[in-house]
CSV table of N, CA and C in Angstrom, one decimal:
chain,number,residue,atom,x,y,z
A,1,MET,N,-29.1,-159.3,102.9
A,1,MET,CA,-30.2,-158.7,101.9
A,1,MET,C,-31.6,-159.3,102.5
A,2,LYS,N,-32.4,-158.4,102.5
A,2,LYS,CA,-33.9,-158.7,102.8
A,2,LYS,C,-34.5,-159.2,101.6
A,3,LYS,N,-35.3,-160.4,101.9
A,3,LYS,CA,-36.2,-160.8,100.9
A,3,LYS,C,-37.6,-160.2,101.1
A,4,GLN,N,-38.3,-160.0,100.0
A,4,GLN,CA,-39.7,-159.4,100.2
A,4,GLN,C,-40.7,-160.5,100.2
A,5,LEU,N,-41.6,-160.5,101.0
A,5,LEU,CA,-42.7,-161.5,100.9
A,5,LEU,C,-43.5,-161.3,99.6
A,6,GLN,N,-44.0,-162.3,99.0
A,6,GLN,CA,-44.7,-162.0,97.8
A,6,GLN,C,-46.0,-161.8,98.0
A,7,SER,N,-46.4,-161.6,99.3
A,7,SER,CA,-47.7,-161.2,99.7
A,7,SER,C,-47.6,-160.5,100.9
A,8,GLU,N,-48.2,-159.3,100.9
A,8,GLU,CA,-48.2,-158.6,102.4
A,8,GLU,C,-49.4,-159.3,103.2
A,9,GLU,N,-50.4,-160.0,102.6
A,9,GLU,CA,-51.3,-160.6,103.2
A,9,GLU,C,-50.8,-161.8,104.1
A,10,ALA,N,-49.8,-162.4,103.5
A,10,ALA,CA,-49.1,-163.6,104.2
A,10,ALA,C,-48.3,-163.0,105.4
A,11,LYS,N,-47.7,-161.8,105.4
A,11,LYS,CA,-47.0,-161.3,106.4
A,11,LYS,C,-47.9,-160.9,107.7
A,12,LYS,N,-49.1,-160.4,107.2
A,12,LYS,CA,-50.1,-160.1,108.2
A,12,LYS,C,-50.7,-161.4,108.9
A,13,ILE,N,-50.9,-162.5,108.2
A,13,ILE,CA,-51.3,-163.7,108.8
A,13,ILE,C,-50.2,-164.2,109.7
A,14,ALA,N,-48.9,-164.0,109.3
A,14,ALA,CA,-47.9,-164.7,110.0
A,14,ALA,C,-47.8,-163.8,111.5
A,15,LEU,N,-47.9,-162.5,111.3
A,15,LEU,CA,-47.8,-161.7,112.6
A,15,LEU,C,-49.0,-161.8,113.4
A,16,SER,N,-50.2,-162.0,112.9
A,16,SER,CA,-51.4,-162.1,113.8
A,16,SER,C,-51.4,-163.6,114.2
A,17,SER,N,-50.8,-164.6,113.6
A,17,SER,CA,-50.9,-165.9,114.1
A,17,SER,C,-50.0,-166.2,115.3
A,18,LEU,N,-49.1,-165.1,115.7
A,18,LEU,CA,-48.1,-165.6,116.7
A,18,LEU,C,-48.5,-164.8,118.0
A,19,ASP,N,-48.3,-165.4,119.0
A,19,ASP,CA,-48.4,-164.8,120.4
A,19,ASP,C,-47.1,-164.6,121.1
A,20,TYR,N,-46.5,-163.4,120.9
A,20,TYR,CA,-45.1,-163.4,121.3
A,20,TYR,C,-44.9,-163.4,122.8
A,21,GLY,N,-45.9,-163.4,123.6
A,21,GLY,CA,-45.8,-163.5,125.0
A,21,GLY,C,-45.6,-164.9,125.4
A,22,HIS,N,-45.9,-165.9,124.7
A,22,HIS,CA,-45.9,-167.3,125.1
A,22,HIS,C,-45.3,-168.2,124.0
A,23,PRO,N,-44.4,-169.1,124.6
A,23,PRO,CA,-43.9,-170.1,123.6
A,23,PRO,C,-44.9,-170.9,123.0
A,24,ILE,N,-44.6,-171.6,121.9
A,24,ILE,CA,-45.5,-172.5,121.3
A,24,ILE,C,-45.8,-173.7,122.2
A,25,ASN,N,-47.0,-174.1,122.5
A,25,ASN,CA,-47.3,-175.3,123.3
A,25,ASN,C,-48.1,-176.2,122.3
A,26,LEU,N,-47.5,-177.4,122.1
A,26,LEU,CA,-48.1,-178.3,121.1
A,26,LEU,C,-49.6,-178.7,121.5
A,27,GLU,N,-49.7,-178.8,122.9
A,27,GLU,CA,-51.1,-179.0,123.4
A,27,GLU,C,-52.2,-178.1,122.9
A,28,ASP,N,-51.8,-176.8,122.6
A,28,ASP,CA,-52.8,-175.7,122.3
A,28,ASP,C,-53.1,-175.7,120.7
A,29,ILE,N,-52.4,-176.5,120.0
A,29,ILE,CA,-52.6,-176.7,118.5
A,29,ILE,C,-53.8,-177.5,118.3
A,30,ASP,N,-54.8,-177.0,117.6
A,30,ASP,CA,-56.0,-177.8,117.2
A,30,ASP,C,-55.8,-178.3,115.8
A,31,LEU,N,-55.4,-179.7,115.6
A,31,LEU,CA,-55.1,-180.1,114.3
A,31,LEU,C,-56.1,-180.1,113.3
A,32,THR,N,-57.3,-179.7,113.7
A,32,THR,CA,-58.5,-179.6,112.7
A,32,THR,C,-58.4,-178.2,112.0
A,33,LYS,N,-57.7,-177.2,112.8
A,33,LYS,CA,-57.7,-175.8,112.3
A,33,LYS,C,-56.2,-175.3,111.9
A,34,ASP,N,-55.1,-175.9,112.6
A,34,ASP,CA,-53.9,-175.4,112.7
A,34,ASP,C,-52.9,-176.1,111.7
A,35,VAL,N,-53.4,-176.9,110.9
A,35,VAL,CA,-52.5,-177.6,110.0
A,35,VAL,C,-52.9,-177.2,108.5
A,36,TYR,N,-51.9,-176.9,107.7
A,36,TYR,CA,-51.9,-176.6,106.3
A,36,TYR,C,-51.3,-177.8,105.4
A,37,ASP,N,-51.9,-177.9,104.3
A,37,ASP,CA,-51.3,-178.8,103.3
A,37,ASP,C,-50.4,-177.9,102.3
A,38,ASP,N,-49.8,-178.6,101.3
A,38,ASP,CA,-49.0,-178.0,100.3
A,38,ASP,C,-49.7,-176.8,99.6
A,39,LYS,N,-50.9,-177.2,99.1
A,39,LYS,CA,-51.6,-176.2,98.3
A,39,LYS,C,-52.0,-175.0,99.2
A,40,GLN,N,-52.5,-175.1,100.2
A,40,GLN,CA,-52.8,-174.1,101.2
A,40,GLN,C,-51.7,-173.1,101.5
A,41,VAL,N,-50.6,-173.6,101.7
A,41,VAL,CA,-49.3,-172.9,102.0
A,41,VAL,C,-49.0,-172.0,100.8
A,42,ALA,N,-48.9,-172.7,99.6
A,42,ALA,CA,-48.6,-172.1,98.4
A,42,ALA,C,-49.6,-171.0,98.1
A,43,GLU,N,-50.8,-171.2,98.3
A,43,GLU,CA,-51.8,-170.1,98.1
A,43,GLU,C,-51.6,-168.9,99.0
A,44,ILE,N,-51.3,-169.2,100.3
A,44,ILE,CA,-51.3,-168.1,101.3
A,44,ILE,C,-50.0,-167.3,101.1
A,45,PHE,N,-49.0,-167.8,100.5
A,45,PHE,CA,-47.7,-167.0,100.3
A,45,PHE,C,-47.6,-166.7,98.9
A,46,ARG,N,-48.5,-167.1,98.0
A,46,ARG,CA,-48.4,-166.8,96.6
A,46,ARG,C,-47.1,-167.2,95.9
A,47,ILE,N,-46.7,-168.5,96.2
A,47,ILE,CA,-45.6,-169.1,95.7
A,47,ILE,C,-46.0,-170.4,95.1
A,48,SER,N,-45.0,-170.9,94.1
A,48,SER,CA,-45.4,-172.1,93.4
A,48,SER,C,-45.1,-173.3,94.4
A,49,TYR,N,-45.7,-174.3,93.8
A,49,TYR,CA,-45.4,-175.6,94.7
A,49,TYR,C,-43.9,-175.9,94.6
A,50,ARG,N,-43.3,-175.7,93.4
A,50,ARG,CA,-41.8,-176.0,93.3
A,50,ARG,C,-41.0,-175.1,94.3
A,51,THR,N,-41.4,-173.8,94.4
A,51,THR,CA,-40.7,-173.0,95.4
A,51,THR,C,-40.8,-173.5,96.8
A,52,LEU,N,-42.0,-173.9,97.1
A,52,LEU,CA,-42.3,-174.5,98.5
A,52,LEU,C,-41.4,-175.7,98.7
A,53,VAL,N,-41.4,-176.6,97.7
A,53,VAL,CA,-40.5,-177.8,97.9
A,53,VAL,C,-39.1,-177.5,98.1
A,54,ASN,N,-38.6,-176.4,97.3
A,54,ASN,CA,-37.3,-175.9,97.5
A,54,ASN,C,-36.9,-175.3,98.9
A,55,HIS,N,-38.0,-174.6,99.5
A,55,HIS,CA,-37.7,-174.2,100.8
A,55,HIS,C,-37.6,-175.2,101.9
A,56,ARG,N,-38.5,-176.3,101.6
A,56,ARG,CA,-38.5,-177.5,102.5
A,56,ARG,C,-37.1,-178.3,102.4
A,57,LYS,N,-36.7,-178.4,101.2
A,57,LYS,CA,-35.3,-179.1,100.9
A,57,LYS,C,-34.2,-178.4,101.6
A,58,LYS,N,-34.2,-177.1,101.6
A,58,LYS,CA,-33.1,-176.2,102.2
A,58,LYS,C,-33.3,-176.2,103.7
A,59,GLY,N,-34.4,-176.7,104.2
A,59,GLY,CA,-34.6,-176.7,105.7
A,59,GLY,C,-35.1,-175.4,106.2
A,60,LEU,N,-35.6,-174.6,105.2
A,60,LEU,CA,-36.2,-173.2,105.7
A,60,LEU,C,-37.6,-173.4,106.3
A,61,ILE,N,-38.3,-174.4,105.9
A,61,ILE,CA,-39.7,-174.6,106.4
A,61,ILE,C,-39.8,-175.9,107.1
A,62,SER,N,-40.3,-175.9,108.3
A,62,SER,CA,-40.6,-177.1,109.0
A,62,SER,C,-41.9,-177.7,108.6
A,63,TYR,N,-41.8,-179.0,108.5
A,63,TYR,CA,-43.0,-179.8,108.0
A,63,TYR,C,-43.0,-181.1,108.6
A,64,PHE,N,-44.0,-181.9,108.4
A,64,PHE,CA,-44.1,-183.3,108.9
A,64,PHE,C,-44.9,-184.1,107.8
A,65,LYS,N,-44.6,-185.4,107.8
A,65,LYS,CA,-45.3,-186.2,106.7
A,65,LYS,C,-46.4,-187.1,107.5
A,66,MET,N,-47.5,-187.3,107.0
A,66,MET,CA,-48.5,-188.1,107.6
A,66,MET,C,-48.9,-189.0,106.3
A,67,GLY,N,-48.4,-190.1,106.3
A,67,GLY,CA,-48.5,-191.0,105.1
A,67,GLY,C,-47.8,-190.3,104.0
A,68,SER,N,-48.5,-190.2,102.9
A,68,SER,CA,-47.9,-189.4,101.8
A,68,SER,C,-48.2,-188.0,101.7
A,69,LYS,N,-48.8,-187.5,102.7
A,69,LYS,CA,-49.1,-186.1,102.7
A,69,LYS,C,-48.1,-185.3,103.6
A,70,THR,N,-47.8,-184.1,103.0
A,70,THR,CA,-46.9,-183.1,103.6
A,70,THR,C,-47.7,-182.2,104.3
A,71,LEU,N,-47.6,-182.0,105.6
A,71,LEU,CA,-48.3,-181.0,106.4
A,71,LEU,C,-47.5,-180.0,107.2
A,72,TYR,N,-48.1,-178.9,107.5
A,72,TYR,CA,-47.4,-177.8,108.0
A,72,TYR,C,-48.2,-177.3,109.4
A,73,LEU,N,-47.6,-177.2,110.5
A,73,LEU,CA,-48.3,-176.6,111.7
A,73,LEU,C,-48.2,-175.1,111.5
A,74,LYS,N,-49.5,-174.5,111.6
A,74,LYS,CA,-49.6,-173.1,111.4
A,74,LYS,C,-48.5,-172.2,112.1
A,75,LYS,N,-48.4,-172.3,113.4
A,75,LYS,CA,-47.6,-171.5,114.3
A,75,LYS,C,-46.2,-171.7,113.9
A,76,ILE,N,-45.7,-172.8,113.7
A,76,ILE,CA,-44.4,-173.1,113.4
A,76,ILE,C,-44.1,-172.5,112.0
A,77,LEU,N,-45.0,-172.8,110.9
A,77,LEU,CA,-44.8,-172.2,109.7
A,77,LEU,C,-44.6,-170.8,109.7
A,78,MET,N,-45.4,-170.1,110.5
A,78,MET,CA,-45.4,-168.7,110.5
A,78,MET,C,-44.0,-168.2,111.1
A,79,LEU,N,-43.6,-168.8,112.1
A,79,LEU,CA,-42.2,-168.5,112.6
A,79,LEU,C,-41.1,-168.8,111.5
A,80,ASP,N,-41.2,-169.9,110.9
A,80,ASP,CA,-40.2,-170.1,109.8
A,80,ASP,C,-40.3,-169.0,108.8
A,81,ILE,N,-41.5,-168.6,108.4
A,81,ILE,CA,-41.6,-167.6,107.3
A,81,ILE,C,-41.1,-166.3,107.7
A,82,LEU,N,-41.4,-165.9,108.9
A,82,LEU,CA,-40.9,-164.5,109.4
A,82,LEU,C,-39.4,-164.6,109.6
A,83,LYS,N,-38.9,-165.7,110.0
A,83,LYS,CA,-37.4,-165.8,110.0
A,83,LYS,C,-36.8,-165.6,108.6
A,84,ILE,N,-37.2,-166.4,107.6
A,84,ILE,CA,-36.8,-166.3,106.2
A,84,ILE,C,-36.8,-164.9,105.7
A,85,TYR,N,-37.9,-164.2,105.7
A,85,TYR,CA,-38.1,-162.9,105.2
A,85,TYR,C,-37.6,-161.7,106.1
A,86,ASN,N,-37.1,-162.0,107.3
A,86,ASN,CA,-36.8,-160.8,108.1
A,86,ASN,C,-35.2,-160.9,108.4
A,87,ASP,N,-34.5,-161.9,107.8
A,87,ASP,CA,-33.0,-161.9,108.0
A,87,ASP,C,-32.3,-161.0,107.1
């Protein structure tokens, strides 16, 4: 069963953020622009913080911790979201 994105804007962001011709190269990621925090991810996808945490716990969304802060790499996040909502 397909899940619907809660925001069509989120799907557009995900599709426009990916370059299908090239694999992700971590050297190309600008950490000043390509990293989101919990609040930004929740706003982009119009989901609650609790839903975001549930997705993380289930292993649906890749993230990393920097100190006490949870961060998401934009390109990897977009791949994860597309995978979730296109299965």
